[in-house]
Amino acid sequence: MDYKELIGIRRSIRYFDPERPVEREKVQKILEAMRIASCAVNAQWNHAIVVNRADIPPEILEELKMPVAALVQELAPVHIYCYLDPTVIQRFKGSRLKELVDAGALNPTHGWSHKFVDEFVYPQVLEPLSHSPIYPIFAAFDCGGAGTQGLLMAFELGLGACWTAFNTDAAKKLLGVPDEWIPLYCMNVGYSLESREAGGQRPRPDFAELYHEGRYGNPFRRDPTVVKELENDKVLTAPAPLPGRKEEIRKIARKLGLPD
Amino acid sequence: MGLAKPITDYETVATWSKGLREQWGGDPLAEEPEKLQTLAEFCDFVGKDPDEVVAFCFLRKKATGEKFGSVKRREEIAAQIKAFRAAGGGSALAGRRRQSDVCSFLIHNGVLMQLGVI
């Protein structure tokens, strides 16, 4: 699928076929997409643990569920639990940055060398930063980027997906993750029971409310010609709710025996 | 225990009816009278009228009087819904339908009651 169409068709899918398994190779492709995402200082904070829902002991699955996400967790055949490992900076001491120097990604043209990493970047920037209370926020930003790549890959492969929170204590029991890891979100993956449009593109705040130019309060001017172009490219698609959405949901509710 | 008045006279049932009409159009309670029948049976099962069932799910903070959903009570109601479903017999789908109808009533009255947690 064309990238522009892909980001235009992605939705948070909340109705999965609970009995249709996801092919292992598709799960791997999601993880591969996550691994190659952009990441500051090549730290790679992001970790993920894949679990087939059917393999989760029922009592743990009950514990894992969050009150407002429980049904998604119950329906999705595959759960990808995402974590942030904050220890990578101190464990790797800049060595992953030096890999970028060796790979020709960071070059002397921009002030980079092995010595610069060892003498300055690690001891004076990264190491102190790793003790800052805002450090996990930076790291989580990159983990989110990696997760988004995985999410888009899922849709590219004909799957549906939705992020949810999860009960972190139950997950720790199930997954045995190191104490230092910070739980993020779970990507719930499966074959969607919703139509491809899934009711249409979800409501978002006005463009001008979110994006600014030059200075806060000065909205980035939205060119209608560009909007039209993106509509033609299927990035911007018909807004929700599309006609027939309620009927679609009611049909799924009946099929799965859900409340209406 | 029978209800003291017609089930549609309860405020929470009116709220449910309004919620269903706004969500789906038409008049789902009139079109599917078994929903009301199921709710009446559930009320009988737990010995509470519809308004009492909803009220049971909420408490008020002593200091401020602010209303909040009680986790413990929601869990209690969830367990009662499970037991109600089990007591109903019939097919799995019919049981799920009965459970879902009670959940629908609670959801439209603002109670956290997502299937998957009960």
mmCIF file of C-alpha atoms in Angstrom:
data_model
loop_
_atom_site.group_PDB
_atom_site.id
_atom_site.type_symbol
_atom_site.label_atom_id
_atom_site.label_comp_id
_atom_site.label_asym_id
_atom_site.label_seq_id
_atom_site.Cartn_x
_atom_site.Cartn_y
_atom_site.Cartn_z
ATOM 1 C CA MET A 1 0.000 0.000 0.000
ATOM 2 C CA ASP A 2 1.179 3.501 -0.744
ATOM 3 C CA TYR A 3 2.531 5.198 2.387
ATOM 4 C CA LYS A 4 0.147 8.105 2.099
ATOM 5 C CA GLU A 5 -2.824 5.801 1.771
ATOM 6 C CA LEU A 6 -1.533 3.731 4.677
ATOM 7 C CA ILE A 7 -1.465 6.627 7.119
ATOM 8 C CA GLY A 8 -4.828 7.707 5.803
ATOM 9 C CA ILE A 9 -6.461 4.358 6.436
ATOM 10 C CA ARG A 10 -4.969 3.580 9.848
ATOM 11 C CA ARG A 11 -7.520 3.491 12.621
ATOM 12 C CA SER A 12 -7.483 2.239 16.174
ATOM 13 C CA ILE A 13 -9.274 -1.046 15.635
ATOM 14 C CA ARG A 14 -11.302 -2.265 18.604
ATOM 15 C CA TYR A 15 -13.099 -5.249 17.113
ATOM 16 C CA PHE A 16 -10.966 -8.225 16.198
ATOM 17 C CA ASP A 17 -11.838 -11.692 15.025
ATOM 18 C CA PRO A 18 -10.921 -13.440 18.270
ATOM 19 C CA GLU A 19 -10.554 -16.838 16.641
ATOM 20 C CA ARG A 20 -8.372 -15.884 13.686
ATOM 21 C CA PRO A 21 -4.702 -16.191 14.551
ATOM 22 C CA VAL A 22 -2.075 -13.799 13.255
ATOM 23 C CA GLU A 23 0.694 -15.337 11.182
ATOM 24 C CA ARG A 24 4.021 -15.381 12.986
ATOM 25 C CA GLU A 25 5.816 -13.795 10.023
ATOM 26 C CA LYS A 26 3.480 -10.819 10.158
ATOM 27 C CA VAL A 27 4.287 -10.319 13.821
ATOM 28 C CA GLN A 28 7.975 -10.448 12.985
ATOM 29 C CA LYS A 29 7.490 -7.803 10.300
ATOM 30 C CA ILE A 30 5.848 -5.522 12.852
ATOM 31 C CA LEU A 31 8.857 -5.940 15.148
ATOM 32 C CA GLU A 32 11.296 -5.415 12.280
ATOM 33 C CA ALA A 33 9.544 -2.135 11.482
ATOM 34 C CA MET A 34 9.889 -1.064 15.098
ATOM 35 C CA ARG A 35 13.577 -1.891 15.238
ATOM 36 C CA ILE A 36 14.573 0.381 12.349
ATOM 37 C CA ALA A 37 12.745 3.439 13.681
ATOM 38 C CA SER A 38 14.496 6.710 14.356
ATOM 39 C CA CYS A 39 16.034 6.801 17.820
ATOM 40 C CA ALA A 40 18.058 9.503 19.536
ATOM 41 C CA VAL A 41 21.712 8.604 20.086
ATOM 42 C CA ASN A 42 20.882 5.162 18.689
ATOM 43 C CA ALA A 43 20.019 4.169 22.229
ATOM 44 C CA GLN A 44 17.250 1.698 21.353
ATOM 45 C CA TRP A 45 15.265 1.967 24.539
ATOM 46 C CA ASN A 46 12.366 0.117 23.012
ATOM 47 C CA HIS A 47 11.717 -3.521 23.859
ATOM 48 C CA ALA A 48 8.658 -5.591 23.098
ATOM 49 C CA ILE A 49 7.376 -8.954 24.197
ATOM 50 C CA VAL A 50 4.935 -10.775 21.976
ATOM 51 C CA VAL A 51 2.353 -13.040 23.523
ATOM 52 C CA ASN A 52 -0.451 -14.965 21.916
ATOM 53 C CA ARG A 53 -3.532 -14.239 23.943
ATOM 54 C CA ALA A 54 -4.453 -17.908 23.875
ATOM 55 C CA ASP A 55 -1.200 -18.706 25.704
ATOM 56 C CA ILE A 56 -1.924 -16.349 28.586
ATOM 57 C CA PRO A 57 -3.294 -18.209 31.608
ATOM 58 C CA PRO A 58 -6.919 -17.076 32.051
ATOM 59 C CA GLU A 59 -6.354 -15.711 35.549
ATOM 60 C CA ILE A 60 -3.411 -13.603 34.351
ATOM 61 C CA LEU A 61 -5.376 -12.359 31.355
ATOM 62 C CA GLU A 62 -8.077 -11.186 33.723
ATOM 63 C CA GLU A 63 -5.480 -9.335 35.769
ATOM 64 C CA LEU A 64 -3.866 -7.798 32.697
ATOM 65 C CA LYS A 65 -7.062 -6.157 31.567
ATOM 66 C CA MET A 66 -7.687 -2.487 32.107
ATOM 67 C CA PRO A 67 -11.268 -1.481 32.829
ATOM 68 C CA VAL A 68 -11.774 0.552 29.666
ATOM 69 C CA ALA A 69 -9.623 -1.592 27.392
ATOM 70 C CA ALA A 70 -10.608 -5.051 28.544
ATOM 71 C CA LEU A 71 -12.611 -6.022 25.505
ATOM 72 C CA VAL A 72 -9.849 -5.062 23.087
ATOM 73 C CA GLN A 73 -7.408 -7.108 25.153
ATOM 74 C CA GLU A 74 -9.799 -10.028 25.187
ATOM 75 C CA LEU A 75 -10.484 -9.965 21.453
ATOM 76 C CA ALA A 76 -7.000 -9.355 20.069
ATOM 77 C CA PRO A 77 -5.235 -12.652 19.357
ATOM 78 C CA VAL A 78 -1.767 -11.093 19.708
ATOM 79 C CA HIS A 79 -0.505 -8.751 22.394
ATOM 80 C CA ILE A 80 2.771 -6.897 21.924
ATOM 81 C CA TYR A 81 3.826 -5.472 25.274
ATOM 82 C CA CYS A 82 6.140 -2.501 24.830
ATOM 83 C CA TYR A 83 8.693 -1.425 27.400
ATOM 84 C CA LEU A 84 11.387 1.175 27.772
ATOM 85 C CA ASP A 85 14.770 0.084 29.063
ATOM 86 C CA PRO A 86 16.271 3.167 30.739
ATOM 87 C CA THR A 87 19.530 1.378 31.523
ATOM 88 C CA VAL A 88 20.818 1.361 27.952
ATOM 89 C CA ILE A 89 22.617 4.684 28.229
ATOM 90 C CA GLN A 90 24.755 3.610 31.158
ATOM 91 C CA ARG A 91 25.231 0.094 29.877
ATOM 92 C CA PHE A 92 26.405 1.052 26.422
ATOM 93 C CA LYS A 93 28.245 4.246 27.381
ATOM 94 C CA GLY A 94 27.991 5.777 23.931
ATOM 95 C CA SER A 95 29.081 2.684 22.021
ATOM 96 C CA ARG A 96 25.891 2.694 19.976
ATOM 97 C CA LEU A 97 26.585 6.273 19.015
ATOM 98 C CA LYS A 98 30.010 5.235 17.825
ATOM 99 C CA GLU A 99 28.347 2.641 15.643
ATOM 100 C CA LEU A 100 26.646 5.546 13.906
ATOM 101 C CA VAL A 101 30.040 7.188 13.410
ATOM 102 C CA ASP A 102 31.377 3.951 11.921
ATOM 103 C CA ALA A 103 28.314 3.634 9.713
ATOM 104 C CA GLY A 104 28.876 7.086 8.251
ATOM 105 C CA ALA A 105 25.676 8.448 9.727
ATOM 106 C CA LEU A 106 27.420 10.780 12.167
ATOM 107 C CA ASN A 107 30.426 12.427 10.598
ATOM 108 C CA PRO A 108 33.132 14.968 11.362
ATOM 109 C CA THR A 109 31.210 17.344 9.103
ATOM 110 C CA HIS A 110 28.780 17.625 11.994
ATOM 111 C CA GLY A 111 31.415 17.425 14.698
ATOM 112 C CA TRP A 112 31.280 13.698 15.382
ATOM 113 C CA SER A 113 34.156 11.328 16.154
ATOM 114 C CA HIS A 114 34.749 8.398 18.516
ATOM 115 C CA LYS A 115 36.770 10.657 20.748
ATOM 116 C CA PHE A 116 34.015 13.265 20.806
ATOM 117 C CA VAL A 117 31.565 10.616 21.998
ATOM 118 C CA ASP A 118 33.975 9.288 24.647
ATOM 119 C CA GLU A 119 35.263 12.622 25.892
ATOM 120 C CA PHE A 120 32.211 14.788 25.638
ATOM 121 C CA VAL A 121 28.864 13.329 24.577
ATOM 122 C CA TYR A 122 28.723 10.401 26.964
ATOM 123 C CA PRO A 123 30.297 11.878 30.118
ATOM 124 C CA GLN A 124 28.922 15.399 29.807
ATOM 125 C CA VAL A 125 25.571 14.898 28.132
ATOM 126 C CA LEU A 126 24.203 11.381 28.138
ATOM 127 C CA GLU A 127 25.346 10.143 31.505
ATOM 128 C CA PRO A 128 24.002 13.181 33.409
ATOM 129 C CA LEU A 129 20.836 13.148 31.296
ATOM 130 C CA SER A 130 20.200 9.551 32.303
ATOM 131 C CA HIS A 131 19.756 10.736 35.913
ATOM 132 C CA SER A 132 17.333 13.490 35.012
ATOM 133 C CA PRO A 133 13.667 13.028 35.901
ATOM 134 C CA ILE A 134 12.754 14.048 32.370
ATOM 135 C CA TYR A 135 14.987 11.409 30.790
ATOM 136 C CA PRO A 136 12.237 8.779 30.464
ATOM 137 C CA ILE A 137 10.114 11.306 28.592
ATOM 138 C CA PHE A 138 12.762 11.674 25.899
ATOM 139 C CA ALA A 139 13.153 7.928 25.724
ATOM 140 C CA ALA A 140 9.419 7.321 25.573
ATOM 141 C CA PHE A 141 9.130 9.687 22.638
ATOM 142 C CA ASP A 142 11.412 7.441 20.611
ATOM 143 C CA CYS A 143 9.654 4.307 21.794
ATOM 144 C CA GLY A 144 6.409 5.823 20.569
ATOM 145 C CA GLY A 145 7.966 6.447 17.185
ATOM 146 C CA ALA A 146 9.104 2.832 16.981
ATOM 147 C CA GLY A 147 5.694 1.627 18.032
ATOM 148 C CA THR A 148 4.044 3.730 15.355
ATOM 149 C CA GLN A 149 6.200 2.162 12.674
ATOM 150 C CA GLY A 150 5.115 -1.240 13.905
ATOM 151 C CA LEU A 151 1.516 -0.114 13.969
ATOM 152 C CA LEU A 152 1.659 1.065 10.370
ATOM 153 C CA MET A 153 3.295 -2.187 9.347
ATOM 154 C CA ALA A 154 0.378 -4.077 10.896
ATOM 155 C CA PHE A 155 -2.048 -2.190 8.675
ATOM 156 C CA GLU A 156 0.189 -2.651 5.657
ATOM 157 C CA LEU A 157 -0.079 -6.394 6.276
ATOM 158 C CA GLY A 158 -3.856 -6.313 6.361
ATOM 159 C CA LEU A 159 -4.127 -6.452 10.127
ATOM 160 C CA GLY A 160 -5.811 -4.150 12.583
ATOM 161 C CA ALA A 161 -4.241 -2.855 15.771
ATOM 162 C CA CYS A 162 -4.922 -0.691 18.769
ATOM 163 C CA TRP A 163 -2.765 0.551 21.635
ATOM 164 C CA THR A 164 -3.984 -0.038 25.164
ATOM 165 C CA ALA A 165 -2.568 0.323 28.622
ATOM 166 C CA PHE A 166 -2.185 -2.844 30.666
ATOM 167 C CA ASN A 167 -1.891 -3.884 34.276
ATOM 168 C CA THR A 168 1.840 -3.666 34.741
ATOM 169 C CA ASP A 169 2.048 -5.910 37.803
ATOM 170 C CA ALA A 170 0.227 -8.711 36.028
ATOM 171 C CA ALA A 171 2.397 -8.223 32.969
ATOM 172 C CA LYS A 172 5.555 -8.430 35.043
ATOM 173 C CA LYS A 173 4.345 -11.699 36.491
ATOM 174 C CA LEU A 174 3.582 -13.042 33.030
ATOM 175 C CA LEU A 175 6.552 -11.689 31.135
ATOM 176 C CA GLY A 176 9.332 -11.659 33.705
ATOM 177 C CA VAL A 177 10.716 -8.336 32.529
ATOM 178 C CA PRO A 178 13.664 -6.741 34.366
ATOM 179 C CA ASP A 179 12.729 -4.505 37.285
ATOM 180 C CA GLU A 180 14.242 -1.448 35.592
ATOM 181 C CA TRP A 181 12.062 -1.636 32.494
ATOM 182 C CA ILE A 182 9.330 0.961 32.272
ATOM 183 C CA PRO A 183 6.024 -0.330 30.936
ATOM 184 C CA LEU A 184 4.562 1.636 28.040
ATOM 185 C CA TYR A 185 1.632 0.286 26.049
ATOM 186 C CA CYS A 186 0.427 -2.926 24.540
ATOM 187 C CA MET A 187 -0.194 -3.164 20.816
ATOM 188 C CA ASN A 188 -3.238 -5.366 20.377
ATOM 189 C CA VAL A 189 -3.111 -7.002 16.971
ATOM 190 C CA GLY A 190 -5.480 -9.142 14.975
ATOM 191 C CA TYR A 191 -7.716 -9.328 11.955
ATOM 192 C CA SER A 192 -10.268 -6.581 12.086
ATOM 193 C CA LEU A 193 -13.972 -7.268 12.085
ATOM 194 C CA GLU A 194 -14.497 -3.675 11.052
ATOM 195 C CA SER A 195 -14.655 -2.527 7.442
ATOM 196 C CA ARG A 196 -11.514 -1.098 5.885
ATOM 197 C CA GLU A 197 -12.713 2.454 6.493
ATOM 198 C CA ALA A 198 -13.694 1.499 10.053
ATOM 199 C CA GLY A 199 -16.264 4.240 10.164
ATOM 200 C CA GLY A 200 -14.107 7.006 8.747
ATOM 201 C CA GLN A 201 -11.228 9.183 9.855
ATOM 202 C CA ARG A 202 -11.498 10.072 13.516
ATOM 203 C CA PRO A 203 -12.174 13.617 14.718
ATOM 204 C CA ARG A 204 -9.108 15.686 15.454
ATOM 205 C CA PRO A 205 -8.631 19.220 16.779
ATOM 206 C CA ASP A 206 -8.288 21.954 14.204
ATOM 207 C CA PHE A 207 -4.951 22.106 12.404
ATOM 208 C CA ALA A 208 -4.441 25.695 13.577
ATOM 209 C CA GLU A 209 -4.988 24.719 17.181
ATOM 210 C CA LEU A 210 -2.132 22.211 17.053
ATOM 211 C CA TYR A 211 0.473 23.686 14.739
ATOM 212 C CA HIS A 212 2.144 27.040 14.841
ATOM 213 C CA GLU A 213 4.559 28.988 12.727
ATOM 214 C CA GLY A 214 7.423 31.062 14.028
ATOM 215 C CA ARG A 215 5.915 31.571 17.434
ATOM 216 C CA TYR A 216 3.264 30.103 19.652
ATOM 217 C CA GLY A 217 -0.103 31.572 18.903
ATOM 218 C CA ASN A 218 0.614 32.113 15.255
ATOM 219 C CA PRO A 219 -1.167 29.243 13.547
ATOM 220 C CA PHE A 220 0.603 27.494 10.701
ATOM 221 C CA ARG A 221 -1.305 28.609 7.649
ATOM 222 C CA ARG A 222 -3.182 25.658 6.190
ATOM 223 C CA ASP A 223 -3.160 25.795 2.409
ATOM 224 C CA PRO A 224 -6.431 24.402 1.015
ATOM 225 C CA THR A 225 -4.625 23.302 -2.151
ATOM 226 C CA VAL A 226 -2.429 21.037 -0.059
ATOM 227 C CA VAL A 227 -5.450 19.716 1.768
ATOM 228 C CA LYS A 228 -7.062 18.916 -1.571
ATOM 229 C CA GLU A 229 -3.906 17.161 -2.729
ATOM 230 C CA LEU A 230 -3.854 15.050 0.443
ATOM 231 C CA GLU A 231 -7.495 14.182 -0.069
ATOM 232 C CA ASN A 232 -6.681 12.994 -3.572
ATOM 233 C CA ASP A 233 -3.795 10.978 -2.158
ATOM 234 C CA LYS A 234 -6.149 9.439 0.434
ATOM 235 C CA VAL A 235 -4.189 10.782 3.392
ATOM 236 C CA LEU A 236 -7.182 12.821 4.419
ATOM 237 C CA THR A 237 -10.252 10.682 4.037
ATOM 238 C CA ALA A 238 -13.938 11.023 4.788
ATOM 239 C CA PRO A 239 -14.481 11.982 8.419
ATOM 240 C CA ALA A 240 -16.246 9.719 10.872
ATOM 241 C CA PRO A 241 -18.945 8.710 11.242
ATOM 242 C CA LEU A 242 -19.474 7.356 7.743
ATOM 243 C CA PRO A 243 -23.007 6.383 6.793
ATOM 244 C CA GLY A 244 -23.732 2.869 7.986
ATOM 245 C CA ARG A 245 -21.213 2.940 10.831
ATOM 246 C CA LYS A 246 -23.789 2.358 13.518
ATOM 247 C CA GLU A 247 -25.275 -0.552 11.607
ATOM 248 C CA GLU A 248 -21.790 -1.990 11.182
ATOM 249 C CA ILE A 249 -21.080 -1.778 14.899
ATOM 250 C CA ARG A 250 -24.434 -3.199 15.802
ATOM 251 C CA LYS A 251 -23.831 -6.163 13.507
ATOM 252 C CA ILE A 252 -20.459 -6.815 15.112
ATOM 253 C CA ALA A 253 -21.988 -6.419 18.565
ATOM 254 C CA ARG A 254 -24.581 -9.039 17.698
ATOM 255 C CA LYS A 255 -21.978 -11.380 16.323
ATOM 256 C CA LEU A 256 -19.817 -11.122 19.431
ATOM 257 C CA GLY A 257 -22.686 -10.824 21.902
ATOM 258 C CA LEU A 258 -21.654 -7.346 23.048
ATOM 259 C CA PRO A 259 -23.821 -4.716 24.723
ATOM 260 C CA ASP A 260 -25.493 -2.159 22.502
ATOM 261 C CA MET B 1 -39.329 -9.542 44.367
ATOM 262 C CA GLY B 2 -41.506 -7.699 41.889
ATOM 263 C CA LEU B 3 -40.899 -4.099 40.894
ATOM 264 C CA ALA B 4 -43.008 -1.485 42.647
ATOM 265 C CA LYS B 5 -43.977 0.203 39.402
ATOM 266 C CA PRO B 6 -43.746 -0.456 35.651
ATOM 267 C CA ILE B 7 -40.101 -0.875 34.692
ATOM 268 C CA THR B 8 -40.246 1.957 32.160
ATOM 269 C CA ASP B 9 -41.188 4.379 34.934
ATOM 270 C CA TYR B 10 -37.766 4.154 36.522
ATOM 271 C CA GLU B 11 -35.463 7.073 35.797
ATOM 272 C CA THR B 12 -32.511 4.855 34.924
ATOM 273 C CA VAL B 13 -34.605 2.913 32.437
ATOM 274 C CA ALA B 14 -35.634 6.195 30.816
ATOM 275 C CA THR B 15 -31.929 7.104 30.641
ATOM 276 C CA TRP B 16 -31.185 3.740 29.053
ATOM 277 C CA SER B 17 -33.966 4.179 26.536
ATOM 278 C CA LYS B 18 -32.759 7.667 25.633
ATOM 279 C CA GLY B 19 -29.177 6.452 25.297
ATOM 280 C CA LEU B 20 -30.170 3.603 23.012
ATOM 281 C CA ARG B 21 -32.323 5.848 20.864
ATOM 282 C CA GLU B 22 -29.561 8.422 20.515
ATOM 283 C CA GLN B 23 -26.945 5.792 19.781
ATOM 284 C CA TRP B 24 -28.804 3.580 17.348
ATOM 285 C CA GLY B 25 -31.885 5.473 16.226
ATOM 286 C CA GLY B 26 -35.372 4.023 16.351
ATOM 287 C CA ASP B 27 -36.626 2.798 19.693
ATOM 288 C CA PRO B 28 -34.551 -0.251 20.591
ATOM 289 C CA LEU B 29 -36.428 -0.991 23.821
ATOM 290 C CA ALA B 30 -39.728 -1.053 21.959
ATOM 291 C CA GLU B 31 -38.270 -3.035 19.074
ATOM 292 C CA GLU B 32 -36.605 -5.570 21.357
ATOM 293 C CA PRO B 33 -38.824 -5.899 24.410
ATOM 294 C CA GLU B 34 -36.734 -8.818 25.618
ATOM 295 C CA LYS B 35 -34.159 -6.258 26.773
ATOM 296 C CA LEU B 36 -36.587 -4.905 29.353
ATOM 297 C CA GLN B 37 -37.627 -8.399 30.259
ATOM 298 C CA THR B 38 -33.983 -9.321 30.879
ATOM 299 C CA LEU B 39 -33.462 -6.242 33.043
ATOM 300 C CA ALA B 40 -36.584 -7.050 35.046
ATOM 301 C CA GLU B 41 -35.297 -10.588 35.587
ATOM 302 C CA PHE B 42 -31.918 -9.267 36.677
ATOM 303 C CA CYS B 43 -33.531 -6.866 39.131
ATOM 304 C CA ASP B 44 -35.480 -9.761 40.532
ATOM 305 C CA PHE B 45 -32.290 -11.818 40.701
ATOM 306 C CA VAL B 46 -30.422 -9.210 42.758
ATOM 307 C CA GLY B 47 -33.414 -7.951 44.716
ATOM 308 C CA LYS B 48 -33.064 -4.344 43.616
ATOM 309 C CA ASP B 49 -35.026 -2.090 41.299
ATOM 310 C CA PRO B 50 -33.240 -0.526 38.286
ATOM 311 C CA ASP B 51 -32.520 2.769 40.046
ATOM 312 C CA GLU B 52 -31.120 0.915 43.038
ATOM 313 C CA VAL B 53 -28.886 -1.196 40.798
ATOM 314 C CA VAL B 54 -27.304 1.914 39.272
ATOM 315 C CA ALA B 55 -27.156 3.777 42.581
ATOM 316 C CA PHE B 56 -25.348 0.799 44.105
ATOM 317 C CA CYS B 57 -22.470 1.280 41.657
ATOM 318 C CA PHE B 58 -21.690 4.777 42.870
ATOM 319 C CA LEU B 59 -20.588 6.240 46.173
ATOM 320 C CA ARG B 60 -20.007 9.780 47.346
ATOM 321 C CA LYS B 61 -16.805 11.152 48.837
ATOM 322 C CA LYS B 62 -17.353 11.964 52.485
ATOM 323 C CA ALA B 63 -15.421 15.212 52.335
ATOM 324 C CA THR B 64 -16.849 16.742 49.171
ATOM 325 C CA GLY B 65 -19.970 14.760 48.381
ATOM 326 C CA GLU B 66 -18.546 14.140 44.922
ATOM 327 C CA LYS B 67 -20.003 11.091 43.213
ATOM 328 C CA PHE B 68 -17.603 8.410 42.013
ATOM 329 C CA GLY B 69 -17.809 4.912 40.577
ATOM 330 C CA SER B 70 -16.957 2.334 43.199
ATOM 331 C CA VAL B 71 -14.560 -0.352 41.956
ATOM 332 C CA LYS B 72 -15.576 -2.758 44.676
ATOM 333 C CA ARG B 73 -19.270 -2.360 43.985
ATOM 334 C CA ARG B 74 -18.777 -2.584 40.235
ATOM 335 C CA GLU B 75 -16.955 -5.850 40.792
ATOM 336 C CA GLU B 76 -19.818 -7.016 42.951
ATOM 337 C CA ILE B 77 -22.390 -6.167 40.299
ATOM 338 C CA ALA B 78 -20.185 -7.796 37.653
ATOM 339 C CA ALA B 79 -20.137 -10.991 39.694
ATOM 340 C CA GLN B 80 -23.923 -10.833 39.996
ATOM 341 C CA ILE B 81 -24.258 -10.398 36.238
ATOM 342 C CA LYS B 82 -22.064 -13.444 35.726
ATOM 343 C CA ALA B 83 -24.180 -15.443 38.137
ATOM 344 C CA PHE B 84 -27.359 -14.204 36.440
ATOM 345 C CA ARG B 85 -26.036 -15.329 33.102
ATOM 346 C CA ALA B 86 -25.119 -18.723 34.469
ATOM 347 C CA ALA B 87 -28.514 -19.122 36.136
ATOM 348 C CA GLY B 88 -30.345 -18.356 32.901
ATOM 349 C CA GLY B 89 -29.299 -21.539 31.136
ATOM 350 C CA GLY B 90 -29.839 -21.722 27.373
ATOM 351 C CA SER B 91 -27.214 -21.395 24.668
ATOM 352 C CA ALA B 92 -23.912 -19.591 25.148
ATOM 353 C CA LEU B 93 -25.038 -16.844 22.801
ATOM 354 C CA ALA B 94 -28.355 -16.424 24.618
ATOM 355 C CA GLY B 95 -26.457 -16.153 27.898
ATOM 356 C CA ARG B 96 -24.087 -13.616 26.465
ATOM 357 C CA ARG B 97 -27.062 -11.661 25.145
ATOM 358 C CA ARG B 98 -28.656 -11.553 28.606
ATOM 359 C CA GLN B 99 -25.400 -10.401 30.114
ATOM 360 C CA SER B 100 -24.962 -7.783 27.408
ATOM 361 C CA ASP B 101 -28.441 -6.389 27.896
ATOM 362 C CA VAL B 102 -27.775 -5.793 31.588
ATOM 363 C CA CYS B 103 -24.393 -4.292 30.744
ATOM 364 C CA SER B 104 -26.019 -2.034 28.159
ATOM 365 C CA PHE B 105 -28.395 -0.747 30.834
ATOM 366 C CA LEU B 106 -25.472 0.020 33.142
ATOM 367 C CA ILE B 107 -23.265 1.522 30.424
ATOM 368 C CA HIS B 108 -25.958 3.960 29.332
ATOM 369 C CA ASN B 109 -26.269 4.953 32.982
ATOM 370 C CA GLY B 110 -22.568 5.754 33.191
ATOM 371 C CA VAL B 111 -21.332 2.649 34.954
ATOM 372 C CA LEU B 112 -17.980 1.248 33.893
ATOM 373 C CA MET B 113 -19.040 -2.181 32.701
ATOM 374 C CA GLN B 114 -17.043 -3.253 29.684
ATOM 375 C CA LEU B 115 -17.360 -6.867 28.625
ATOM 376 C CA GLY B 116 -14.017 -8.444 29.107
ATOM 377 C CA VAL B 117 -13.893 -7.283 32.701
ATOM 378 C CA ILE B 118 -16.916 -9.253 33.737
#
